[in-house]
mmCIF file of C-alpha atoms and ligand atoms in Angstrom:
data_model
loop_
_atom_site.group_PDB
_atom_site.id
_atom_site.type_symbol
_atom_site.label_atom_id
_atom_site.label_comp_id
_atom_site.label_asym_id
_atom_site.label_seq_id
_atom_site.Cartn_x
_atom_site.Cartn_y
_atom_site.Cartn_z
ATOM 1 C CA UNK A 1 -0.014 -0.206 0.020
ATOM 2 C CA UNK A 2 2.893 2.308 -0.001
ATOM 3 C CA UNK A 3 2.902 3.620 -3.273
ATOM 4 C CA UNK A 4 -0.539 5.123 -2.546
ATOM 5 C CA UNK A 5 1.454 7.181 -0.315
ATOM 6 C CA UNK A 6 4.560 8.441 -2.778
ATOM 7 C CA UNK A 7 5.026 11.982 -2.553
ATOM 8 C CA UNK A 8 3.243 11.924 0.704
ATOM 9 C CA UNK A 9 5.419 14.040 3.944
ATOM 10 C CA UNK A 10 8.233 13.686 5.484
ATOM 11 C CA UNK A 11 9.458 15.230 1.996
ATOM 12 C CA UNK A 12 12.623 17.644 1.553
ATOM 13 C CA UNK A 13 11.998 21.161 0.895
ATOM 14 C CA UNK A 14 12.132 22.211 -2.774
ATOM 15 C CA UNK A 15 13.824 25.741 -1.552
ATOM 16 C CA UNK A 16 16.126 24.510 1.615
ATOM 17 C CA UNK A 17 16.567 20.748 1.144
ATOM 18 C CA UNK A 18 15.586 19.985 5.345
ATOM 19 C CA UNK A 19 12.650 18.458 5.666
ATOM 20 C CA UNK A 20 9.172 19.640 5.342
ATOM 21 C CA UNK A 21 6.477 17.829 7.571
ATOM 22 C CA UNK A 22 3.423 19.020 5.940
ATOM 23 C CA UNK A 23 1.788 21.279 8.565
ATOM 24 C CA UNK A 24 -1.312 23.278 7.875
ATOM 25 C CA UNK A 25 -0.015 26.592 7.384
ATOM 26 C CA UNK A 26 3.345 26.243 7.349
ATOM 27 C CA UNK A 27 4.534 24.149 3.966
ATOM 28 C CA UNK A 28 2.387 22.884 0.803
ATOM 29 C CA UNK A 29 3.129 20.425 -1.996
ATOM 30 C CA UNK A 30 2.959 22.579 -5.226
ATOM 31 C CA UNK A 31 3.357 20.513 -8.307
ATOM 32 C CA UNK A 32 4.677 20.959 -11.419
ATOM 33 C CA UNK A 33 1.042 19.833 -12.856
ATOM 34 C CA UNK A 34 -0.225 23.058 -11.212
ATOM 35 C CA UNK A 35 1.572 25.333 -13.547
ATOM 36 C CA UNK A 36 0.940 26.559 -16.896
ATOM 37 C CA UNK A 37 3.046 26.201 -20.046
ATOM 38 C CA UNK A 38 5.569 28.393 -18.276
ATOM 39 C CA UNK A 39 7.512 26.746 -15.882
ATOM 40 C CA UNK A 40 10.725 28.303 -16.291
ATOM 41 C CA UNK A 41 10.580 30.187 -12.818
ATOM 42 C CA UNK A 42 10.551 27.442 -11.122
ATOM 43 C CA UNK A 43 13.532 26.079 -12.734
ATOM 44 C CA UNK A 44 12.589 22.666 -11.858
ATOM 45 C CA UNK A 45 12.274 22.779 -8.677
ATOM 46 C CA UNK A 46 8.605 21.502 -7.444
ATOM 47 C CA UNK A 47 7.121 19.591 -4.456
ATOM 48 C CA UNK A 48 6.788 20.178 -0.635
ATOM 49 C CA UNK A 49 8.183 23.501 0.382
ATOM 50 C CA UNK A 50 8.274 25.536 3.839
ATOM 51 C CA UNK A 51 5.809 28.531 3.276
ATOM 52 C CA UNK A 52 8.347 30.460 4.478
ATOM 53 C CA UNK A 53 11.306 29.422 2.228
ATOM 54 C CA UNK A 54 9.054 30.095 -0.548
ATOM 55 C CA UNK A 55 8.609 33.330 0.919
ATOM 56 C CA UNK A 56 11.982 34.421 1.611
ATOM 57 C CA UNK A 57 12.815 32.870 -1.505
ATOM 58 C CA UNK A 58 11.214 35.710 -3.684
ATOM 59 C CA UNK A 59 9.333 33.470 -5.597
ATOM 60 C CA UNK A 60 6.037 33.207 -3.491
ATOM 61 C CA UNK A 61 4.242 35.691 -6.117
ATOM 62 C CA UNK A 62 5.523 33.972 -9.066
ATOM 63 C CA UNK A 63 4.278 30.851 -7.605
ATOM 64 C CA UNK A 64 0.726 32.339 -6.479
ATOM 65 C CA UNK A 65 0.770 33.521 -9.965
ATOM 66 C CA UNK A 66 1.235 30.484 -11.657
ATOM 67 C CA UNK A 67 -0.721 28.046 -9.542
ATOM 68 C CA UNK A 68 -3.742 30.521 -9.657
ATOM 69 C CA UNK A 69 -5.296 29.184 -12.520
ATOM 70 C CA UNK A 70 -5.196 25.636 -11.448
ATOM 71 C CA UNK A 71 -6.884 25.987 -8.857
ATOM 72 C CA UNK A 72 -9.710 27.643 -10.105
ATOM 73 C CA UNK A 73 -10.151 25.354 -12.419
ATOM 74 C CA UNK A 74 -9.559 22.673 -10.268
ATOM 75 C CA UNK A 75 -12.320 23.978 -7.223
ATOM 76 C CA UNK A 76 -14.492 26.578 -9.575
ATOM 77 C CA UNK A 77 -16.496 27.105 -6.565
ATOM 78 C CA UNK A 78 -14.565 30.071 -4.403
ATOM 79 C CA UNK A 79 -14.862 33.624 -2.894
ATOM 80 C CA UNK A 80 -12.205 36.313 -3.502
ATOM 81 C CA UNK A 81 -11.315 38.246 -0.528
ATOM 82 C CA UNK A 82 -9.074 41.793 -0.484
ATOM 83 C CA UNK A 83 -8.889 43.038 -3.713
ATOM 84 C CA UNK A 84 -8.484 39.656 -5.224
ATOM 85 C CA UNK A 85 -5.010 39.777 -3.287
ATOM 86 C CA UNK A 86 -6.889 36.466 -1.517
ATOM 87 C CA UNK A 87 -9.093 33.661 -2.191
ATOM 88 C CA UNK A 88 -10.879 30.650 -1.006
ATOM 89 C CA UNK A 89 -11.941 27.634 -2.682
ATOM 90 C CA UNK A 90 -14.024 24.688 -1.895
ATOM 91 C CA UNK A 91 -14.089 20.990 -2.631
ATOM 92 C CA UNK A 92 -17.087 19.265 -1.716
ATOM 93 C CA UNK A 93 -16.188 15.866 -2.154
ATOM 94 C CA UNK A 94 -12.914 16.275 -0.198
ATOM 95 C CA UNK A 95 -14.903 18.515 2.391
ATOM 96 C CA UNK A 96 -11.786 20.772 2.493
ATOM 97 C CA UNK A 97 -11.135 24.373 1.770
ATOM 98 C CA UNK A 98 -8.319 25.241 -0.245
ATOM 99 C CA UNK A 99 -6.593 29.122 0.671
ATOM 100 C CA UNK A 100 -4.577 30.755 -2.112
ATOM 101 C CA UNK A 101 -2.838 34.069 -1.285
ATOM 102 C CA UNK A 102 -0.766 36.924 -3.643
ATOM 103 C CA UNK A 103 1.703 36.326 -0.919
ATOM 104 C CA UNK A 104 2.388 33.011 -1.044
ATOM 105 C CA UNK A 105 0.605 31.605 1.477
ATOM 106 C CA UNK A 106 -1.173 28.136 0.819
ATOM 107 C CA UNK A 107 -2.994 25.797 3.074
ATOM 108 C CA UNK A 108 -5.447 23.057 3.082
ATOM 109 C CA UNK A 109 -8.387 23.497 6.056
ATOM 110 C CA UNK A 110 -10.763 20.902 6.604
ATOM 111 C CA UNK A 111 -14.427 21.855 6.743
ATOM 112 C CA UNK A 112 -14.994 20.610 10.164
ATOM 113 C CA UNK A 113 -12.368 22.827 11.274
ATOM 114 C CA UNK A 114 -13.599 25.999 9.693
ATOM 115 C CA UNK A 115 -16.709 25.171 10.568
ATOM 116 C CA UNK A 116 -16.188 26.523 14.422
ATOM 117 C CA UNK A 117 -15.734 29.771 15.412
ATOM 118 C CA UNK A 118 -11.831 28.988 16.581
ATOM 119 C CA UNK A 119 -10.399 28.309 20.202
ATOM 120 C CA UNK A 120 -8.726 29.620 22.964
ATOM 121 C CA UNK A 121 -4.889 29.146 23.812
ATOM 122 C CA UNK A 122 -3.615 29.517 26.905
ATOM 123 C CA UNK A 123 -0.048 29.948 25.481
ATOM 124 C CA UNK A 124 -0.727 31.955 22.260
ATOM 125 C CA UNK A 125 -2.563 35.024 21.655
ATOM 126 C CA UNK A 126 -3.889 35.113 18.127
ATOM 127 C CA UNK A 127 -2.876 37.945 15.720
ATOM 128 C CA UNK A 128 -5.650 40.871 16.114
ATOM 129 C CA UNK A 129 -8.439 40.536 13.651
ATOM 130 C CA UNK A 130 -7.158 36.692 13.600
ATOM 131 C CA UNK A 131 -8.339 33.296 15.403
ATOM 132 C CA UNK A 132 -7.173 30.166 16.440
ATOM 133 C CA UNK A 133 -8.270 27.083 15.353
ATOM 134 C CA UNK A 134 -6.676 23.625 15.882
ATOM 135 C CA UNK A 135 -5.649 21.560 13.422
ATOM 136 C CA UNK A 136 -4.246 17.629 12.805
ATOM 137 C CA UNK A 137 -1.389 17.848 9.753
ATOM 138 C CA UNK A 138 -0.644 14.355 8.917
ATOM 139 C CA UNK A 139 3.239 14.292 8.947
ATOM 140 C CA UNK A 140 4.323 10.750 8.303
ATOM 141 C CA UNK A 141 3.719 6.962 8.348
ATOM 142 C CA UNK A 142 4.592 3.843 9.280
ATOM 143 C CA UNK A 143 7.005 2.423 7.250
ATOM 144 C CA UNK A 144 7.171 5.472 4.792
ATOM 145 C CA UNK A 145 10.726 7.379 4.420
ATOM 146 C CA UNK A 146 12.354 9.149 6.935
ATOM 147 C CA UNK A 147 10.177 6.952 9.686
ATOM 148 C CA UNK A 148 13.418 7.113 11.411
ATOM 149 C CA UNK A 149 12.221 10.766 13.014
ATOM 150 C CA UNK A 150 9.508 9.234 14.770
ATOM 151 C CA UNK A 151 11.436 7.028 16.619
ATOM 152 C CA UNK A 152 9.864 7.579 20.243
ATOM 153 C CA UNK A 153 6.347 6.606 18.757
ATOM 154 C CA UNK A 154 7.470 3.050 17.546
ATOM 155 C CA UNK A 155 6.804 1.860 20.706
ATOM 156 C CA UNK A 156 2.503 2.059 20.824
ATOM 157 C CA UNK A 157 0.008 4.503 20.085
ATOM 158 C CA UNK A 158 -0.171 6.021 23.755
ATOM 159 C CA UNK A 159 3.039 8.154 23.120
ATOM 160 C CA UNK A 160 3.581 11.483 21.949
ATOM 161 C CA UNK A 161 6.472 13.625 20.628
ATOM 162 C CA UNK A 162 6.802 17.255 21.169
ATOM 163 C CA UNK A 163 6.655 19.275 17.766
ATOM 164 C CA UNK A 164 8.857 21.939 18.232
ATOM 165 C CA UNK A 165 11.665 19.689 19.929
ATOM 166 C CA UNK A 166 11.198 17.280 16.308
ATOM 167 C CA UNK A 167 11.601 20.645 14.374
ATOM 168 C CA UNK A 168 14.427 21.524 16.284
ATOM 169 C CA UNK A 169 15.962 18.424 16.028
ATOM 170 C CA UNK A 170 15.992 17.952 12.156
ATOM 171 C CA UNK A 171 16.992 21.385 11.790
ATOM 172 C CA UNK A 172 13.879 22.652 10.201
ATOM 173 C CA UNK A 173 13.123 25.145 12.711
ATOM 174 C CA UNK A 174 14.010 27.943 11.234
ATOM 175 C CA UNK A 175 12.462 27.128 8.475
ATOM 176 C CA UNK A 176 9.087 27.776 9.642
ATOM 177 C CA UNK A 177 7.025 30.583 8.804
ATOM 178 C CA UNK A 178 5.305 30.653 12.329
ATOM 179 C CA UNK A 179 6.682 28.851 15.203
ATOM 180 C CA UNK A 180 4.380 30.763 17.978
ATOM 181 C CA UNK A 181 1.828 28.347 16.323
ATOM 182 C CA UNK A 182 3.238 25.278 17.051
ATOM 183 C CA UNK A 183 4.227 25.812 20.859
ATOM 184 C CA UNK A 184 2.470 23.238 22.296
ATOM 185 C CA UNK A 185 1.815 21.203 19.484
ATOM 186 C CA UNK A 186 2.529 17.551 19.682
ATOM 187 C CA UNK A 187 3.252 14.146 17.610
ATOM 188 C CA UNK A 188 1.055 11.015 18.253
ATOM 189 C CA UNK A 189 0.510 7.548 16.286
ATOM 190 C CA UNK A 190 -2.507 7.016 15.509
ATOM 191 C CA UNK A 191 -4.744 4.370 13.047
ATOM 192 C CA UNK A 192 -5.441 6.111 9.295
ATOM 193 C CA UNK A 193 -8.874 6.807 8.002
ATOM 194 C CA UNK A 194 -8.095 3.581 5.295
ATOM 195 C CA UNK A 195 -7.827 0.781 7.392
ATOM 196 C CA UNK A 196 -6.124 -0.643 4.515
ATOM 197 C CA UNK A 197 -2.923 1.488 5.571
ATOM 198 C CA UNK A 198 -0.897 1.737 8.406
ATOM 199 C CA UNK A 199 -0.607 3.862 10.801
ATOM 200 C CA UNK A 200 0.003 7.664 10.947
ATOM 201 C CA UNK A 201 1.643 10.029 12.284
ATOM 202 C CA UNK A 202 -0.490 13.467 13.439
ATOM 203 C CA UNK A 203 0.383 16.850 14.325
ATOM 204 C CA UNK A 204 -1.762 18.637 16.477
ATOM 205 C CA UNK A 205 -0.776 22.415 16.513
ATOM 206 C CA UNK A 206 -2.699 25.626 15.597
ATOM 207 C CA UNK A 207 -3.554 27.584 12.739
ATOM 208 C CA UNK A 208 -4.126 31.274 12.357
ATOM 209 C CA UNK A 209 -6.985 32.378 10.227
ATOM 210 C CA UNK A 210 -8.324 36.423 9.315
ATOM 211 C CA UNK A 211 -11.548 37.277 10.856
ATOM 212 C CA UNK A 212 -12.565 37.346 6.885
ATOM 213 C CA UNK A 213 -11.586 34.660 5.846
ATOM 214 C CA UNK A 214 -13.247 32.849 8.074
ATOM 215 C CA UNK A 215 -16.564 33.959 7.704
ATOM 216 C CA UNK A 216 -16.072 33.967 3.810
ATOM 217 C CA UNK A 217 -15.185 29.873 4.761
ATOM 218 C CA UNK A 218 -19.142 29.787 6.688
ATOM 219 C CA UNK A 219 -20.755 31.360 3.647
ATOM 220 C CA UNK A 220 -19.010 28.998 1.174
ATOM 221 C CA UNK A 221 -19.478 25.837 3.022
ATOM 222 C CA UNK A 222 -23.118 26.475 3.772
ATOM 223 C CA UNK A 223 -22.990 27.243 -0.536
ATOM 224 C CA UNK A 224 -21.244 23.614 -0.446
ATOM 225 C CA UNK A 225 -23.149 21.564 1.594
ATOM 226 C CA UNK A 226 -26.315 23.180 0.502
ATOM 227 C CA UNK A 227 -25.441 22.392 -3.084
ATOM 228 C CA UNK A 228 -25.322 18.714 -2.205
ATOM 229 C CA UNK A 229 -28.299 18.700 -0.167
ATOM 230 C CA UNK A 230 -30.573 20.088 -4.032
ATOM 231 C CA UNK A 231 -28.635 17.410 -6.012
ATOM 232 C CA UNK A 232 -30.156 14.879 -3.809
HETATM 233 ZN ZN1 LIG B 301 12.468 24.925 3.702
#
């Protein structure tokens, strides 16, 4: 079954070469097929990247422009915010929203997360005009590549790894866009939703989302789920 997971995380960041775990809001997968004909600026570098690396590389705007049409074609149900600098795309089959930003910030967020109004954290204060959400990102698989970095979790499902500590150990912390959102974050070994597959390693951490994105997301989710009801 491992072939189903080729291209999964962890994967080397195509910019810095350090591992990207696939943390929602901190890393993203940018594939060559997302670009149109002009792929020259990417210089054959594709795959997972830390969003911080992308933004510091100076290529964030080019990637945002490059993948824009693909996102609109793949997820045509979207809303635009901030004079078109930000879009939220809905995928009803995946029950998720993908946020695109001209600044080069991308994230895929399940409906179930943004249906809530946010959570409070004793440790983290959200930025003005933003809310915190608790998310769980799949960061690896039992028998997957780089599994050794999750060695402490091999013994069983009960144990946890401190997320920031792990990122520091693998030399990735300095490539994280907003480490404060990972304060108190943990990695756990849990059964996959697909029972045919091996256990997953999931990181539980925070995501910060602007108020206007949260409000527009709620409307988009209602529209998407309403569409499904009408089709029944
Ligand atoms: Zn990187």
